[in-house]
Amino acid sequence: MTSTRTPLIAGNWKMHKTVAESESLVRDIINGDRRKDVDVLVAPPFTSLHAVARLVDTSDVGLAAQNMHWEKQGAYTGEVSPLMLADLGVEFVILGHSERRHIFGEKDEGINRKVISALAHGLKPILCVGETLEERRAEKIYGVLEAQLLGGLSGLQPDETARVTIAYEPVWAIGTGHTATPDQAQAVHRLIRRQLIDLSLCNKDLANRVRILYGGSVKASNATEIMAQPDVDGVLVGGASLSAGEFLGIINF
Ligand code: 13P
């Protein structure tokens, strides 16, 4: 299958970087020596979004938030709304990250509300899915992904589903140094594209347009072989996105 999907290299900074550190890192990425045929985006912590938004504004680097609430405003202490993100010029929002699911107890139903709300506010959701090691060993990958895709994308029109980026992040590969092999990543990415069709979430043409990112211990040294897989359309990078040199190395895979 020839892909018309522009690769997307995304850096999820998680709970790292002060404002000054964020500005310095994003400047190095913006001004770094990097190929221009891929989309690049960074997801700083909320406290740095405004400062980073100003710097990426006149560049080709995109901006993402790491989470959001589904309501546009209200009595939700500690939460950040899609309206607030859109106001800053945020373009993408990571939703259902495994750390949100496993540490903070987020469930598919709430993640689905966020996906719907993000789209309604003109934000592009990056929906994270992925199995734990136990689930992989018990050969439950199909069912886990089916539940996460059906749950997360419930109620969306097919053309809305096609506007969602999926990030396959096997939980056992996140922050562990154990990257999925290129074959393992390709097998699951292919499965996810197949499931989008089989679960009637969208048709084949639309499924072929959905970008599916791989996340989990991606580094400059393994990005090339992962990106070479036909159904891998980009990477969502955690630890290695905190250093400009390493992240630029991934961008230039
Ligand atoms: P690491 O690259 O640190 O394994 O994190 C991956 C991730 O969770 C990106 O969202």
Short mmCIF file of C-alpha atoms and ligand atoms in Angstrom, two decimals:
data_model
loop_
_atom_site.label_atom_id
_atom_site.label_comp_id
_atom_site.label_asym_id
_atom_site.label_seq_id
_atom_site.Cartn_x
_atom_site.Cartn_y
_atom_site.Cartn_z
CA MET A 1 0.00 0.00 0.00
CA THR A 2 1.48 3.37 -0.94
CA SER A 3 1.06 5.75 1.91
CA THR A 4 -0.05 9.35 1.51
CA ARG A 5 0.30 9.88 5.23
CA THR A 6 2.92 12.48 6.14
CA PRO A 7 5.08 11.10 8.97
CA LEU A 8 4.51 12.73 12.35
CA ILE A 9 7.26 12.91 14.96
CA ALA A 10 5.78 13.96 18.30
CA GLY A 11 7.58 14.67 21.56
CA ASN A 12 5.64 14.12 24.78
CA TRP A 13 7.58 15.94 27.49
CA LYS A 14 5.35 14.52 30.24
CA MET A 15 5.98 16.19 33.65
CA HIS A 16 9.34 17.66 32.69
CA LYS A 17 10.76 21.12 31.99
CA THR A 18 10.28 24.50 33.60
CA VAL A 19 9.21 27.41 31.38
CA ALA A 20 12.81 28.49 30.73
CA GLU A 21 13.88 24.91 29.99
CA SER A 22 10.90 24.45 27.66
CA GLU A 23 11.75 27.60 25.74
CA SER A 24 15.34 26.54 25.36
CA LEU A 25 14.40 23.04 24.16
CA VAL A 26 11.82 24.20 21.64
CA ARG A 27 14.21 26.85 20.27
CA ASP A 28 16.81 24.15 19.68
CA ILE A 29 14.22 22.02 17.88
CA ILE A 30 12.91 24.90 15.76
CA ASN A 31 16.39 26.03 14.76
CA GLY A 32 17.91 22.56 14.60
CA ASP A 33 19.15 20.92 11.43
CA ARG A 34 16.19 18.76 10.46
CA ARG A 35 14.41 17.33 7.47
CA LYS A 36 11.28 19.19 6.40
CA ASP A 37 9.26 16.37 4.88
CA VAL A 38 7.86 15.25 8.24
CA ASP A 39 5.46 16.93 10.67
CA VAL A 40 6.97 17.68 14.07
CA LEU A 41 5.13 18.54 17.25
CA VAL A 42 5.91 18.99 20.90
CA ALA A 43 3.67 18.44 23.91
CA PRO A 44 5.04 20.48 26.82
CA PRO A 45 3.47 20.49 30.29
CA PHE A 46 0.50 22.88 30.73
CA THR A 47 2.63 25.46 32.54
CA SER A 48 4.89 25.85 29.47
CA LEU A 49 2.20 25.81 26.77
CA HIS A 50 1.83 29.58 26.53
CA ALA A 51 5.54 30.27 26.30
CA VAL A 52 6.11 27.48 23.78
CA ALA A 53 3.05 28.53 21.77
CA ARG A 54 4.64 31.94 21.19
CA LEU A 55 7.87 30.39 19.95
CA VAL A 56 6.33 27.79 17.63
CA ASP A 57 3.83 30.29 16.25
CA THR A 58 6.09 31.44 13.42
CA SER A 59 7.67 28.01 12.88
CA ASP A 60 6.67 24.71 11.30
CA VAL A 61 6.66 22.94 14.68
CA GLY A 62 3.21 21.99 15.97
CA LEU A 63 1.93 22.19 19.51
CA ALA A 64 0.05 19.60 21.55
CA ALA A 65 -1.33 19.38 25.07
CA GLN A 66 -0.93 16.19 27.09
CA ASN A 67 -4.52 15.99 28.32
CA MET A 68 -7.68 18.05 28.77
CA HIS A 69 -11.13 17.97 30.32
CA TRP A 70 -14.17 17.46 28.10
CA GLU A 71 -16.13 20.45 29.37
CA LYS A 72 -15.33 23.88 28.01
CA GLN A 73 -15.59 25.49 31.46
CA GLY A 74 -17.00 24.84 34.91
CA ALA A 75 -16.30 23.85 38.49
CA TYR A 76 -13.56 21.28 37.77
CA THR A 77 -10.69 22.24 40.04
CA GLY A 78 -7.31 21.47 38.55
CA GLU A 79 -8.58 20.77 35.04
CA VAL A 80 -7.85 22.48 31.71
CA SER A 81 -10.50 22.92 29.03
CA PRO A 82 -10.40 22.54 25.25
CA LEU A 83 -11.39 26.20 24.94
CA MET A 84 -8.31 27.21 26.92
CA LEU A 85 -6.05 25.05 24.77
CA ALA A 86 -7.51 26.34 21.50
CA ASP A 87 -7.09 29.88 22.84
CA LEU A 88 -3.34 29.29 23.16
CA GLY A 89 -3.04 28.00 19.61
CA VAL A 90 -2.72 24.36 20.61
CA GLU A 91 -3.42 22.12 17.61
CA PHE A 92 -3.25 18.55 18.96
CA VAL A 93 -4.15 16.94 22.27
CA ILE A 94 -2.90 13.60 23.58
CA LEU A 95 -5.80 11.66 25.12
CA GLY A 96 -5.95 8.37 27.00
CA HIS A 97 -2.20 8.07 27.49
CA SER A 98 -1.43 4.87 29.37
CA GLU A 99 -0.11 6.91 32.30
CA ARG A 100 -3.51 8.65 32.48
CA ARG A 101 -5.26 5.27 32.27
CA HIS A 102 -3.06 3.35 34.70
CA ILE A 103 -1.93 5.96 37.23
CA PHE A 104 -4.98 8.25 37.20
CA GLY A 105 -7.69 5.70 36.48
CA GLU A 106 -9.00 7.15 33.21
CA LYS A 107 -11.56 4.93 31.51
CA ASP A 108 -12.62 4.63 27.87
CA GLU A 109 -15.89 6.43 28.52
CA GLY A 110 -14.24 9.60 29.80
CA ILE A 111 -11.56 9.40 27.12
CA ASN A 112 -14.35 9.17 24.53
CA ARG A 113 -15.94 12.35 25.89
CA LYS A 114 -12.59 14.08 25.56
CA VAL A 115 -12.11 12.88 21.97
CA ILE A 116 -15.57 14.17 21.01
CA SER A 117 -15.00 17.46 22.79
CA ALA A 118 -11.55 17.97 21.26
CA LEU A 119 -12.95 17.54 17.74
CA ALA A 120 -15.83 19.88 18.54
CA HIS A 121 -13.31 22.54 19.56
CA GLY A 122 -11.14 22.13 16.49
CA LEU A 123 -8.38 20.21 18.28
CA LYS A 124 -6.86 17.07 16.74
CA PRO A 125 -6.95 14.17 19.21
CA ILE A 126 -4.08 11.71 19.51
CA LEU A 127 -5.79 8.69 21.05
CA CYS A 128 -3.38 6.39 22.86
CA VAL A 129 -4.03 2.66 22.98
CA GLY A 130 -1.92 -0.33 23.96
CA GLU A 131 -1.74 -3.53 25.94
CA THR A 132 0.10 -4.41 29.14
CA LEU A 133 2.68 -7.18 29.26
CA GLU A 134 0.20 -9.51 30.98
CA GLU A 135 -2.36 -8.87 28.26
CA ARG A 136 0.22 -9.54 25.54
CA ARG A 137 1.34 -12.78 27.23
CA ALA A 138 -2.29 -13.87 27.54
CA GLU A 139 -2.76 -13.13 23.79
CA LYS A 140 -5.42 -10.55 24.52
CA ILE A 141 -4.07 -7.80 22.25
CA TYR A 142 -6.98 -7.98 19.80
CA GLY A 143 -9.61 -7.65 22.52
CA VAL A 144 -7.79 -4.90 24.42
CA LEU A 145 -7.37 -2.77 21.31
CA GLU A 146 -10.93 -3.49 20.20
CA ALA A 147 -12.27 -2.22 23.54
CA GLN A 148 -10.00 0.85 23.50
CA LEU A 149 -10.86 1.75 19.90
CA LEU A 150 -14.59 1.10 20.22
CA GLY A 151 -14.65 2.87 23.58
CA GLY A 152 -12.52 5.84 22.61
CA LEU A 153 -14.08 6.45 19.19
CA SER A 154 -17.69 5.73 20.07
CA GLY A 155 -20.26 8.07 18.52
CA LEU A 156 -17.89 9.58 15.97
CA GLN A 157 -18.81 9.91 12.31
CA PRO A 158 -16.35 8.08 10.02
CA ASP A 159 -14.87 11.36 8.77
CA GLU A 160 -14.30 12.41 12.38
CA THR A 161 -12.57 9.11 13.11
CA ALA A 162 -10.27 9.83 10.18
CA ARG A 163 -9.22 13.08 11.90
CA VAL A 164 -8.01 11.20 14.96
CA THR A 165 -4.37 10.15 15.19
CA ILE A 166 -3.94 6.80 16.94
CA ALA A 167 -0.83 6.23 19.05
CA TYR A 168 -0.04 2.57 19.71
CA GLU A 169 1.95 2.59 22.91
CA PRO A 170 2.42 -0.89 24.38
CA VAL A 171 2.53 -0.28 28.12
CA TRP A 172 5.48 -2.66 28.55
CA ALA A 173 7.58 -0.53 26.16
CA ILE A 174 6.98 2.87 27.77
CA GLY A 175 9.99 4.20 29.64
CA THR A 176 11.42 0.70 30.00
CA GLY A 177 14.01 0.65 27.23
CA HIS A 178 12.18 -2.38 25.76
CA THR A 179 11.07 -1.14 22.36
CA ALA A 180 8.68 -3.30 20.39
CA THR A 181 10.55 -4.89 17.49
CA PRO A 182 9.73 -3.34 14.11
CA ASP A 183 7.80 -6.53 13.25
CA GLN A 184 5.78 -6.38 16.48
CA ALA A 185 4.94 -2.72 15.87
CA GLN A 186 3.98 -3.31 12.24
CA ALA A 187 1.75 -6.29 13.16
CA VAL A 188 -0.24 -4.25 15.67
CA HIS A 189 -0.41 -1.13 13.50
CA ARG A 190 -1.77 -3.24 10.66
CA LEU A 191 -4.25 -4.81 13.07
CA ILE A 192 -5.44 -1.39 14.27
CA ARG A 193 -6.00 -0.20 10.70
CA ARG A 194 -7.91 -3.41 10.01
CA GLN A 195 -9.97 -3.00 13.19
CA LEU A 196 -11.00 0.54 12.21
CA ILE A 197 -12.70 -1.06 9.21
CA ASP A 198 -13.90 -4.31 10.82
CA LEU A 199 -15.42 -2.49 13.80
CA SER A 200 -17.26 -0.19 11.36
CA LEU A 201 -15.47 2.88 12.70
CA CYS A 202 -14.65 4.01 9.16
CA ASN A 203 -14.27 2.66 5.65
CA LYS A 204 -11.09 1.45 4.00
CA ASP A 205 -10.25 4.76 2.29
CA LEU A 206 -10.57 6.67 5.54
CA ALA A 207 -8.67 3.99 7.51
CA ASN A 208 -5.81 4.39 5.03
CA ARG A 209 -5.66 8.08 5.89
CA VAL A 210 -5.46 7.61 9.68
CA ARG A 211 -2.00 8.23 11.06
CA ILE A 212 -0.92 5.53 13.50
CA LEU A 213 2.08 6.45 15.65
CA TYR A 214 4.25 4.05 17.62
CA GLY A 215 5.36 4.99 21.14
CA GLY A 216 7.57 3.21 23.64
CA SER A 217 11.33 3.70 24.12
CA VAL A 218 11.86 5.26 20.70
CA LYS A 219 15.39 6.67 20.31
CA ALA A 220 17.47 8.01 17.44
CA SER A 221 19.14 4.59 17.23
CA ASN A 222 15.91 2.63 16.64
CA ALA A 223 13.69 5.20 14.89
CA THR A 224 14.79 4.32 11.36
CA GLU A 225 13.80 0.66 11.51
CA ILE A 226 10.50 1.42 13.23
CA MET A 227 9.65 4.19 10.74
CA ALA A 228 10.44 1.81 7.87
CA GLN A 229 7.32 -0.23 8.64
CA PRO A 230 4.50 0.47 6.17
CA ASP A 231 1.79 1.03 8.78
CA VAL A 232 3.95 3.07 11.16
CA ASP A 233 3.23 6.71 10.31
CA GLY A 234 5.24 8.36 13.02
CA VAL A 235 6.38 8.10 16.61
CA LEU A 236 5.29 9.49 19.96
CA VAL A 237 8.48 9.94 21.92
CA GLY A 238 8.80 10.39 25.68
CA GLY A 239 12.25 10.39 27.29
CA ALA A 240 14.23 10.88 24.08
CA SER A 241 12.24 14.02 23.23
CA LEU A 242 13.67 15.84 26.25
CA SER A 243 17.02 16.35 24.54
CA ALA A 244 17.08 18.39 21.32
CA GLY A 245 19.98 16.39 19.89
CA GLU A 246 18.26 13.04 20.42
CA PHE A 247 14.88 14.31 19.20
CA LEU A 248 16.45 15.85 16.08
CA GLY A 249 18.13 12.49 15.49
CA ILE A 250 14.68 10.84 15.53
CA ILE A 251 13.23 13.52 13.23
CA ASN A 252 16.08 12.86 10.79
CA PHE A 253 15.53 9.07 10.88
P1 13P B 1 9.21 6.74 26.32
O1 13P B 1 9.66 7.17 24.94
O2 13P B 1 9.93 7.44 27.42
O3 13P B 1 9.22 5.24 26.44
O4 13P B 1 7.68 7.21 26.47
C1 13P B 1 6.77 6.90 25.46
C2 13P B 1 5.52 7.63 25.71
O5 13P B 1 4.81 7.35 26.64
C3 13P B 1 5.17 8.74 24.81
O6 13P B 1 3.88 9.20 25.03
#
